[in-house]
mmCIF file of C-alpha atoms in Angstrom:
data_model
loop_
_atom_site.group_PDB
_atom_site.id
_atom_site.type_symbol
_atom_site.label_atom_id
_atom_site.label_comp_id
_atom_site.label_asym_id
_atom_site.label_seq_id
_atom_site.Cartn_x
_atom_site.Cartn_y
_atom_site.Cartn_z
ATOM 1 C CA UNK U 1 72.719 115.262 197.285
ATOM 2 C CA UNK U 2 73.722 116.867 193.930
ATOM 3 C CA UNK U 3 71.655 117.531 190.898
ATOM 4 C CA UNK U 4 73.834 115.329 188.942
ATOM 5 C CA UNK U 5 72.693 111.548 188.019
ATOM 6 C CA UNK U 6 74.973 108.596 188.327
ATOM 7 C CA UNK U 7 76.356 107.210 184.976
ATOM 8 C CA UNK U 8 75.360 103.851 186.070
ATOM 9 C CA UNK U 9 72.346 103.735 188.187
ATOM 10 C CA UNK U 10 71.009 106.904 187.313
ATOM 11 C CA UNK U 11 70.463 107.607 191.080
ATOM 12 C CA UNK U 12 71.231 111.435 192.478
ATOM 13 C CA UNK U 13 74.860 111.449 193.135
ATOM 14 C CA UNK U 14 75.680 112.486 196.839
ATOM 15 C CA UNK U 15 78.434 114.901 197.752
ATOM 16 C CA UNK U 16 81.268 115.188 197.472
ATOM 17 C CA UNK U 17 80.601 113.719 193.844
ATOM 18 C CA UNK U 18 82.772 111.114 192.155
ATOM 19 C CA UNK U 19 84.192 112.046 188.899
ATOM 20 C CA UNK U 20 85.605 109.532 186.475
ATOM 21 C CA UNK U 21 89.204 110.143 185.700
ATOM 22 C CA UNK U 22 88.699 109.037 182.240
ATOM 23 C CA UNK U 23 86.413 111.234 181.515
ATOM 24 C CA UNK U 24 87.697 114.703 182.635
ATOM 25 C CA UNK U 25 86.957 116.512 179.415
ATOM 26 C CA UNK U 26 83.270 115.872 179.787
ATOM 27 C CA UNK U 27 82.927 115.175 183.501
ATOM 28 C CA UNK U 28 81.143 112.008 184.201
ATOM 29 C CA UNK U 29 79.610 111.461 187.874
ATOM 30 C CA UNK U 30 79.352 108.211 189.885
ATOM 31 C CA UNK U 31 77.430 108.005 193.045
ATOM 32 C CA UNK U 32 80.012 105.329 194.680
ATOM 33 C CA UNK U 33 83.090 103.344 193.795
ATOM 34 C CA UNK U 34 81.207 100.367 192.639
ATOM 35 C CA UNK U 35 79.147 102.404 190.204
ATOM 36 C CA UNK U 36 82.526 103.977 189.114
ATOM 37 C CA UNK U 37 84.232 100.776 188.278
ATOM 38 C CA UNK U 38 81.186 99.556 186.298
ATOM 39 C CA UNK U 39 81.652 102.845 184.510
ATOM 40 C CA UNK U 40 85.009 102.481 183.877
ATOM 41 C CA UNK U 41 84.919 99.103 182.996
ATOM 42 C CA UNK U 42 82.208 99.785 180.035
ATOM 43 C CA UNK U 43 84.907 102.708 178.805
ATOM 44 C CA UNK U 44 87.756 100.070 178.762
ATOM 45 C CA UNK U 45 85.466 97.646 176.826
ATOM 46 C CA UNK U 46 84.489 99.981 174.107
ATOM 47 C CA UNK U 47 87.912 101.534 173.819
ATOM 48 C CA UNK U 48 89.422 98.182 173.592
ATOM 49 C CA UNK U 49 87.022 97.279 170.642
ATOM 50 C CA UNK U 50 88.091 100.699 168.940
ATOM 51 C CA UNK U 51 91.572 100.113 169.325
ATOM 52 C CA UNK U 52 91.425 96.412 168.247
ATOM 53 C CA UNK U 53 89.270 97.468 165.055
ATOM 54 C CA UNK U 54 91.670 100.373 164.426
ATOM 55 C CA UNK U 55 94.468 98.055 164.043
ATOM 56 C CA UNK U 56 92.648 95.174 162.385
ATOM 57 C CA UNK U 57 91.545 97.565 159.673
ATOM 58 C CA UNK U 58 95.193 98.725 159.235
ATOM 59 C CA UNK U 59 96.293 95.283 159.113
ATOM 60 C CA UNK U 60 93.513 94.238 156.595
ATOM 61 C CA UNK U 61 94.524 97.258 154.311
ATOM 62 C CA UNK U 62 98.240 95.854 154.344
ATOM 63 C CA UNK U 63 97.012 92.063 154.138
ATOM 64 C CA UNK U 64 94.384 92.136 151.630
ATOM 65 C CA UNK U 65 94.375 88.808 149.713
ATOM 66 C CA UNK U 66 91.300 89.315 147.242
ATOM 67 C CA UNK U 67 92.093 90.371 143.619
ATOM 68 C CA UNK U 68 89.379 93.223 142.802
ATOM 69 C CA UNK U 69 88.559 94.142 139.113
ATOM 70 C CA UNK U 70 85.549 96.450 139.838
ATOM 71 C CA UNK U 71 83.293 97.638 142.656
ATOM 72 C CA UNK U 72 79.849 99.214 141.970
ATOM 73 C CA UNK U 73 77.423 100.431 144.595
ATOM 74 C CA UNK U 74 73.782 99.516 143.421
ATOM 75 C CA UNK U 75 70.798 100.059 145.618
ATOM 76 C CA UNK U 76 73.016 100.369 148.722
ATOM 77 C CA UNK U 77 74.799 97.071 147.994
ATOM 78 C CA UNK U 78 78.286 96.691 147.064
ATOM 79 C CA UNK U 79 78.852 94.642 143.905
ATOM 80 C CA UNK U 80 82.224 93.294 144.093
ATOM 81 C CA UNK U 81 83.894 91.645 140.863
ATOM 82 C CA UNK U 82 87.009 89.475 141.615
ATOM 83 C CA UNK U 83 89.571 89.280 139.098
ATOM 84 C CA UNK U 84 90.999 86.096 137.730
ATOM 85 C CA UNK U 85 93.991 84.660 139.367
ATOM 86 C CA UNK U 86 96.965 82.836 137.778
ATOM 87 C CA UNK U 87 99.436 80.090 138.798
ATOM 88 C CA UNK U 88 102.309 82.716 138.548
ATOM 89 C CA UNK U 89 104.073 83.116 141.844
ATOM 90 C CA UNK U 90 104.524 86.734 141.157
ATOM 91 C CA UNK U 91 100.893 87.070 141.191
ATOM 92 C CA UNK U 92 99.649 87.612 144.864
ATOM 93 C CA UNK U 93 99.376 86.276 147.499
ATOM 94 C CA UNK U 94 98.134 90.139 148.435
ATOM 95 C CA UNK U 95 96.783 92.553 146.299
ATOM 96 C CA UNK U 96 96.347 96.426 146.454
ATOM 97 C CA UNK U 97 93.176 97.210 148.222
ATOM 98 C CA UNK U 98 90.984 99.305 145.987
ATOM 99 C CA UNK U 99 90.518 102.455 148.161
ATOM 100 C CA UNK U 100 89.926 104.422 145.033
ATOM 101 C CA UNK U 101 86.875 102.646 144.194
ATOM 102 C CA UNK U 102 85.254 103.116 147.655
ATOM 103 C CA UNK U 103 85.050 106.918 148.375
ATOM 104 C CA UNK U 104 82.724 106.045 151.326
ATOM 105 C CA UNK U 105 84.530 104.933 154.349
ATOM 106 C CA UNK U 106 81.859 102.668 155.487
ATOM 107 C CA UNK U 107 82.175 100.906 152.258
ATOM 108 C CA UNK U 108 85.510 100.753 152.488
ATOM 109 C CA UNK U 109 85.255 99.074 155.932
ATOM 110 C CA UNK U 110 82.602 96.626 154.553
ATOM 111 C CA UNK U 111 85.101 95.306 151.708
ATOM 112 C CA UNK U 112 88.417 95.487 154.081
ATOM 113 C CA UNK U 113 86.888 92.791 156.351
ATOM 114 C CA UNK U 114 84.987 90.839 153.821
ATOM 115 C CA UNK U 115 85.379 87.200 154.599
ATOM 116 C CA UNK U 116 88.077 87.868 157.203
ATOM 117 C CA UNK U 117 86.399 87.612 160.512
ATOM 118 C CA UNK U 118 88.558 84.430 161.507
ATOM 119 C CA UNK U 119 91.567 86.811 160.780
ATOM 120 C CA UNK U 120 89.934 89.318 163.371
ATOM 121 C CA UNK U 121 90.332 86.736 165.968
ATOM 122 C CA UNK U 122 93.865 85.276 165.029
ATOM 123 C CA UNK U 123 95.602 88.602 164.571
ATOM 124 C CA UNK U 124 94.202 90.563 167.544
ATOM 125 C CA UNK U 125 94.426 87.651 169.891
ATOM 126 C CA UNK U 126 97.310 89.266 171.955
ATOM 127 C CA UNK U 127 95.490 92.458 171.987
ATOM 128 C CA UNK U 128 92.355 91.174 173.389
ATOM 129 C CA UNK U 129 94.012 89.146 176.014
ATOM 130 C CA UNK U 130 96.057 92.033 177.218
ATOM 131 C CA UNK U 131 93.243 94.556 177.593
ATOM 132 C CA UNK U 132 90.542 92.116 178.819
ATOM 133 C CA UNK U 133 92.272 89.996 181.388
ATOM 134 C CA UNK U 134 91.463 92.246 184.291
ATOM 135 C CA UNK U 135 87.756 92.773 183.681
ATOM 136 C CA UNK U 136 86.406 89.644 181.856
ATOM 137 C CA UNK U 137 85.164 86.466 183.559
ATOM 138 C CA UNK U 138 85.021 84.494 179.844
ATOM 139 C CA UNK U 139 86.426 85.315 176.586
ATOM 140 C CA UNK U 140 84.841 82.936 173.910
ATOM 141 C CA UNK U 141 84.616 82.656 170.135
ATOM 142 C CA UNK U 142 81.277 81.934 168.315
ATOM 143 C CA UNK U 143 80.551 80.996 164.861
ATOM 144 C CA UNK U 144 77.137 82.533 163.752
ATOM 145 C CA UNK U 145 75.087 80.990 160.988
ATOM 146 C CA UNK U 146 71.862 82.571 159.303
ATOM 147 C CA UNK U 147 73.964 85.747 158.623
ATOM 148 C CA UNK U 148 72.407 87.449 155.162
ATOM 149 C CA UNK U 149 75.590 89.109 154.003
ATOM 150 C CA UNK U 150 73.856 89.558 150.637
ATOM 151 C CA UNK U 151 72.165 92.384 152.123
ATOM 152 C CA UNK U 152 75.584 94.512 152.282
ATOM 153 C CA UNK U 153 78.002 92.853 149.769
ATOM 154 C CA UNK U 154 77.524 90.502 146.365
ATOM 155 C CA UNK U 155 80.640 89.044 145.446
ATOM 156 C CA UNK U 156 80.958 87.825 141.677
ATOM 157 C CA UNK U 157 83.842 85.262 140.704
ATOM 158 C CA UNK U 158 85.963 86.038 138.027
ATOM 159 C CA UNK U 159 83.550 84.071 135.602
ATOM 160 C CA UNK U 160 80.896 86.595 136.174
ATOM 161 C CA UNK U 161 78.772 84.126 138.386
ATOM 162 C CA UNK U 162 77.585 85.215 141.946
ATOM 163 C CA UNK U 163 79.690 83.677 144.507
ATOM 164 C CA UNK U 164 76.833 81.813 146.471
ATOM 165 C CA UNK U 165 79.091 80.067 149.471
ATOM 166 C CA UNK U 166 77.124 80.159 152.501
ATOM 167 C CA UNK U 167 79.651 82.222 154.752
ATOM 168 C CA UNK U 168 79.096 82.228 158.380
ATOM 169 C CA UNK U 169 80.295 84.943 160.601
ATOM 170 C CA UNK U 170 82.285 85.059 163.793
ATOM 171 C CA UNK U 171 82.747 87.189 166.871
ATOM 172 C CA UNK U 172 84.270 86.885 170.192
ATOM 173 C CA UNK U 173 81.847 87.052 173.066
ATOM 174 C CA UNK U 174 82.924 88.547 176.644
ATOM 175 C CA UNK U 175 81.203 88.139 179.916
ATOM 176 C CA UNK U 176 82.479 91.101 182.431
ATOM 177 C CA UNK U 177 83.421 89.820 185.788
ATOM 178 C CA UNK U 178 80.028 90.067 188.185
ATOM 179 C CA UNK U 179 81.586 92.694 190.552
ATOM 180 C CA UNK U 180 82.224 94.880 187.569
ATOM 181 C CA UNK U 181 78.498 94.611 186.435
ATOM 182 C CA UNK U 182 78.424 91.049 184.696
ATOM 183 C CA UNK U 183 77.474 92.289 181.461
ATOM 184 C CA UNK U 184 78.053 90.633 178.071
ATOM 185 C CA UNK U 185 79.276 92.042 175.006
ATOM 186 C CA UNK U 186 80.156 91.077 171.290
ATOM 187 C CA UNK U 187 83.330 92.105 169.840
ATOM 188 C CA UNK U 188 82.455 92.296 166.062
ATOM 189 C CA UNK U 189 85.584 93.703 164.529
ATOM 190 C CA UNK U 190 84.615 92.271 161.047
ATOM 191 C CA UNK U 191 80.822 93.194 161.493
ATOM 192 C CA UNK U 192 80.844 95.904 158.780
ATOM 193 C CA UNK U 193 80.696 93.043 155.948
ATOM 194 C CA UNK U 194 77.167 92.477 157.391
ATOM 195 C CA UNK U 195 76.170 96.214 157.759
ATOM 196 C CA UNK U 196 77.226 96.224 161.518
ATOM 197 C CA UNK U 197 80.180 98.900 161.885
ATOM 198 C CA UNK U 198 80.486 98.976 165.623
ATOM 199 C CA UNK U 199 83.502 97.292 167.164
ATOM 200 C CA UNK U 200 81.569 96.314 170.161
ATOM 201 C CA UNK U 201 77.554 95.639 170.753
ATOM 202 C CA UNK U 202 75.763 94.430 173.772
ATOM 203 C CA UNK U 203 75.199 90.736 173.426
ATOM 204 C CA UNK U 204 71.594 90.681 173.379
ATOM 205 C CA UNK U 205 71.492 93.153 170.638
ATOM 206 C CA UNK U 206 74.108 91.312 168.595
ATOM 207 C CA UNK U 207 72.452 87.738 169.054
ATOM 208 C CA UNK U 208 68.973 88.645 168.418
ATOM 209 C CA UNK U 209 68.837 90.773 165.112
ATOM 210 C CA UNK U 210 66.703 88.137 163.138
ATOM 211 C CA UNK U 211 67.389 84.503 162.948
ATOM 212 C CA UNK U 212 71.032 84.204 164.006
ATOM 213 C CA UNK U 213 72.054 80.847 165.304
ATOM 214 C CA UNK U 214 75.292 80.219 167.284
ATOM 215 C CA UNK U 215 76.862 77.026 165.755
ATOM 216 C CA UNK U 216 80.160 76.790 167.255
ATOM 217 C CA UNK U 217 81.834 77.993 170.612
ATOM 218 C CA UNK U 218 85.231 77.734 171.450
ATOM 219 C CA UNK U 219 87.904 79.161 173.987
ATOM 220 C CA UNK U 220 89.576 82.263 173.116
ATOM 221 C CA UNK U 221 92.738 81.261 170.853
ATOM 222 C CA UNK U 222 90.966 78.624 169.140
ATOM 223 C CA UNK U 223 90.909 80.216 165.591
ATOM 224 C CA UNK U 224 94.141 81.671 166.017
ATOM 225 C CA UNK U 225 95.626 78.074 166.759
ATOM 226 C CA UNK U 226 93.583 76.724 163.522
ATOM 227 C CA UNK U 227 95.305 79.252 161.292
ATOM 228 C CA UNK U 228 98.763 78.310 162.780
ATOM 229 C CA UNK U 229 97.901 74.619 162.177
ATOM 230 C CA UNK U 230 97.118 75.315 158.694
ATOM 231 C CA UNK U 231 100.265 77.405 158.214
ATOM 232 C CA UNK U 232 102.507 74.615 159.370
ATOM 233 C CA UNK U 233 100.559 72.022 156.969
ATOM 234 C CA UNK U 234 99.173 70.160 159.921
ATOM 235 C CA UNK U 235 95.481 71.222 159.066
ATOM 236 C CA UNK U 236 93.372 71.026 156.180
ATOM 237 C CA UNK U 237 92.169 74.114 154.276
ATOM 238 C CA UNK U 238 89.926 74.873 151.182
ATOM 239 C CA UNK U 239 91.767 74.616 148.055
ATOM 240 C CA UNK U 240 90.393 78.085 146.970
ATOM 241 C CA UNK U 241 92.580 79.794 149.490
ATOM 242 C CA UNK U 242 95.974 80.903 148.512
ATOM 243 C CA UNK U 243 98.159 78.834 150.932
ATOM 244 C CA UNK U 244 101.046 81.683 151.024
ATOM 245 C CA UNK U 245 98.574 84.229 152.655
ATOM 246 C CA UNK U 246 98.938 82.470 155.920
ATOM 247 C CA UNK U 247 102.501 82.902 155.734
ATOM 248 C CA UNK U 248 102.891 86.584 154.736
ATOM 249 C CA UNK U 249 99.845 87.527 157.232
ATOM 250 C CA UNK U 250 101.723 85.617 159.849
ATOM 251 C CA UNK U 251 104.822 87.689 159.122
ATOM 252 C CA UNK U 252 102.835 91.100 159.122
ATOM 253 C CA UNK U 253 101.074 90.139 162.359
ATOM 254 C CA UNK U 254 104.619 89.308 164.137
ATOM 255 C CA UNK U 255 105.789 92.815 162.868
ATOM 256 C CA UNK U 256 102.452 94.234 164.209
ATOM 257 C CA UNK U 257 103.245 93.173 167.767
ATOM 258 C CA UNK U 258 106.941 94.112 167.545
ATOM 259 C CA UNK U 259 105.472 97.661 166.421
ATOM 260 C CA UNK U 260 103.052 97.889 169.492
ATOM 261 C CA UNK U 261 105.974 97.079 172.038
ATOM 262 C CA UNK U 262 108.210 99.524 170.581
ATOM 263 C CA UNK U 263 105.606 102.249 170.644
ATOM 264 C CA UNK U 264 104.860 101.506 174.419
ATOM 265 C CA UNK U 265 108.596 101.537 174.999
ATOM 266 C CA UNK U 266 109.093 104.911 172.970
ATOM 267 C CA UNK U 267 105.920 106.498 174.925
ATOM 268 C CA UNK U 268 106.597 104.964 178.033
ATOM 269 C CA UNK U 269 103.103 103.411 178.301
ATOM 270 C CA UNK U 270 101.309 100.337 177.581
ATOM 271 C CA UNK U 271 98.039 99.684 175.954
ATOM 272 C CA UNK U 272 96.112 98.663 179.336
ATOM 273 C CA UNK U 273 97.369 102.526 180.455
ATOM 274 C CA UNK U 274 96.067 103.651 177.132
ATOM 275 C CA UNK U 275 92.452 102.378 177.513
ATOM 276 C CA UNK U 276 92.484 104.024 180.742
ATOM 277 C CA UNK U 277 93.637 107.301 179.978
ATOM 278 C CA UNK U 278 91.595 110.504 179.717
ATOM 279 C CA UNK U 279 89.497 111.056 176.547
ATOM 280 C CA UNK U 280 92.014 113.132 174.767
ATOM 281 C CA UNK U 281 94.729 110.824 175.749
ATOM 282 C CA UNK U 282 93.157 107.771 174.346
ATOM 283 C CA UNK U 283 92.396 109.581 170.950
ATOM 284 C CA UNK U 284 95.523 111.004 170.737
ATOM 285 C CA UNK U 285 97.361 107.713 171.642
ATOM 286 C CA UNK U 286 95.441 105.557 169.500
ATOM 287 C CA UNK U 287 96.205 107.737 166.399
ATOM 288 C CA UNK U 288 99.800 107.548 167.360
ATOM 289 C CA UNK U 289 99.822 103.898 167.676
ATOM 290 C CA UNK U 290 97.855 103.235 164.520
ATOM 291 C CA UNK U 291 100.350 105.179 162.166
ATOM 292 C CA UNK U 292 103.328 103.524 163.620
ATOM 293 C CA UNK U 293 101.749 99.963 163.371
ATOM 294 C CA UNK U 294 100.552 100.613 159.962
ATOM 295 C CA UNK U 295 103.823 102.038 158.588
ATOM 296 C CA UNK U 296 105.663 99.007 160.279
ATOM 297 C CA UNK U 297 103.231 96.576 158.619
ATOM 298 C CA UNK U 298 103.544 98.022 154.952
ATOM 299 C CA UNK U 299 107.591 98.080 155.243
ATOM 300 C CA UNK U 300 107.268 94.317 156.471
ATOM 301 C CA UNK U 301 105.470 93.404 153.152
ATOM 302 C CA UNK U 302 107.981 95.187 151.124
ATOM 303 C CA UNK U 303 111.123 93.280 153.053
ATOM 304 C CA UNK U 304 109.288 90.102 152.608
ATOM 305 C CA UNK U 305 108.746 90.379 148.507
ATOM 306 C CA UNK U 306 112.283 91.787 148.295
ATOM 307 C CA UNK U 307 113.602 88.697 149.950
ATOM 308 C CA UNK U 308 111.516 86.581 147.372
ATOM 309 C CA UNK U 309 109.601 85.012 150.174
ATOM 310 C CA UNK U 310 106.475 85.080 148.263
ATOM 311 C CA UNK U 311 108.186 82.775 145.802
ATOM 312 C CA UNK U 312 108.771 79.909 148.431
ATOM 313 C CA UNK U 313 106.934 76.797 147.672
ATOM 314 C CA UNK U 314 104.444 75.613 150.453
ATOM 315 C CA UNK U 315 102.306 72.519 150.028
ATOM 316 C CA UNK U 316 99.145 72.596 152.571
ATOM 317 C CA UNK U 317 96.753 70.123 153.399
ATOM 318 C CA UNK U 318 93.830 71.098 151.037
ATOM 319 C CA UNK U 319 90.338 69.775 150.665
ATOM 320 C CA UNK U 320 87.623 70.456 148.112
ATOM 321 C CA UNK U 321 84.239 72.219 149.258
ATOM 322 C CA UNK U 322 82.583 68.785 148.678
ATOM 323 C CA UNK U 323 85.075 67.097 151.129
ATOM 324 C CA UNK U 324 84.793 69.861 153.641
ATOM 325 C CA UNK U 325 80.768 68.913 153.882
ATOM 326 C CA UNK U 326 81.869 65.482 155.249
ATOM 327 C CA UNK U 327 84.296 66.676 157.603
ATOM 328 C CA UNK U 328 83.442 66.175 161.519
ATOM 329 C CA UNK U 329 83.022 69.910 163.038
ATOM 330 C CA UNK U 330 84.083 70.833 166.608
ATOM 331 C CA UNK U 331 80.832 72.384 167.579
ATOM 332 C CA UNK U 332 81.982 73.190 170.930
ATOM 333 C CA UNK U 333 85.559 72.884 172.941
ATOM 334 C CA UNK U 334 84.695 75.148 175.856
ATOM 335 C CA UNK U 335 84.526 73.651 179.306
ATOM 336 C CA UNK U 336 81.859 75.834 181.166
ATOM 337 C CA UNK U 337 81.897 76.338 184.607
ATOM 338 C CA UNK U 338 78.244 76.075 186.415
ATOM 339 C CA UNK U 339 75.687 76.855 183.759
ATOM 340 C CA UNK U 340 78.187 78.454 181.738
ATOM 341 C CA UNK U 341 78.584 81.653 179.935
ATOM 342 C CA UNK U 342 75.922 83.655 178.394
ATOM 343 C CA UNK U 343 77.199 82.815 174.951
ATOM 344 C CA UNK U 344 77.409 79.253 175.979
ATOM 345 C CA UNK U 345 73.768 78.942 177.140
ATOM 346 C CA UNK U 346 72.516 80.474 173.841
ATOM 347 C CA UNK U 347 74.627 77.882 172.052
ATOM 348 C CA UNK U 348 72.676 75.188 174.005
ATOM 349 C CA UNK U 349 69.470 76.948 173.247
ATOM 350 C CA UNK U 350 70.217 77.093 169.500
ATOM 351 C CA UNK U 351 70.450 73.294 169.446
ATOM 352 C CA UNK U 352 67.540 72.585 167.561
ATOM 353 C CA UNK U 353 67.470 75.523 165.250
ATOM 354 C CA UNK U 354 71.246 74.690 164.265
ATOM 355 C CA UNK U 355 72.598 73.093 161.163
ATOM 356 C CA UNK U 356 75.741 73.083 159.376
ATOM 357 C CA UNK U 357 74.860 75.756 156.905
ATOM 358 C CA UNK U 358 71.780 78.253 156.944
ATOM 359 C CA UNK U 359 68.574 76.110 157.249
ATOM 360 C CA UNK U 360 66.872 78.357 154.577
ATOM 361 C CA UNK U 361 69.535 77.649 152.025
ATOM 362 C CA UNK U 362 68.348 74.935 149.267
ATOM 363 C CA UNK U 363 71.267 75.129 147.198
ATOM 364 C CA UNK U 364 74.388 77.369 146.475
ATOM 365 C CA UNK U 365 77.230 77.688 144.014
ATOM 366 C CA UNK U 366 80.768 77.940 145.027
ATOM 367 C CA UNK U 367 83.293 80.273 143.877
ATOM 368 C CA UNK U 368 84.683 77.041 141.914
ATOM 369 C CA UNK U 369 81.310 77.003 139.895
ATOM 370 C CA UNK U 370 80.088 73.776 141.813
ATOM 371 C CA UNK U 371 76.526 73.665 142.657
ATOM 372 C CA UNK U 372 75.347 71.796 145.832
ATOM 373 C CA UNK U 373 71.778 71.061 146.729
ATOM 374 C CA UNK U 374 70.354 70.172 150.017
ATOM 375 C CA UNK U 375 67.524 67.747 149.919
#
């Protein structure tokens, strides 16, 4: 036996020791192939999260759709003031991300992903499907209620009032295959808006921070398909959302996927190989990929505007917030096997505590200035 402890079970490692090929810069020892596979699976999970979050942040910086007038930081919170929008088609639908107002990288991340957690699903779906398919037993998308976003960001609409809309939050929950450890993780790419900056969090830690309730659970791809139906005019959307956003972001997304393929071809590698490479190989490869993808996405927006596509008319199916309150919500569209995933079991356990909106909220005022009261 050696003096080294196994990275997974913490037992003494027998000689000759197994060394993780993904951790050659800082040797990591495993006692057998079973522990080695579990250790490498954990590495793949966290690298997948880092890669998807990096690409999503780059996407949001290019595809930012909030018109910001001013940002202040008071008592640790960001106070974000939205500018007024016009009916002029030359106004938007994308706006410059105000990086100059946010010298702190953590604050930058918070505003980048504000109210964009569904986008994190929709525009990194292919990346998650590719990188997690070999190690996941289930991949599901969940909606979370009772998330107090005002602890991080307070948003003011153009009239100066606080936007009191009860936003939920979304994340992807992945159960790893039993033979690879069977652990569960939350991929929370947009968690920065709630003060959670990590791309990946163990599910138990994610779901038990303080009152969170899983209000919806769906198969991986549900919110991507929902956005596509809205873009095609087949699904209703809130009247406060600029419909052209769905079209330009779809265009950026397509260019992003093409850039990933081009990068893979030029570097004679793949994303799956990248997350399984050495530490240095992953860091360097990730930086190279993000630079390429960011450049291509920016170019796609310039081309889209030069072609005048931002002026194209689009008539979506729109609803008011009042109408939205009466629409039937699909809470669960998964078809669980056996007892279901860990997220599904939590969804079932949360039934008694679950409501359409946070139970503690007696009233709220929407961005349009309309106040709703719950009796």
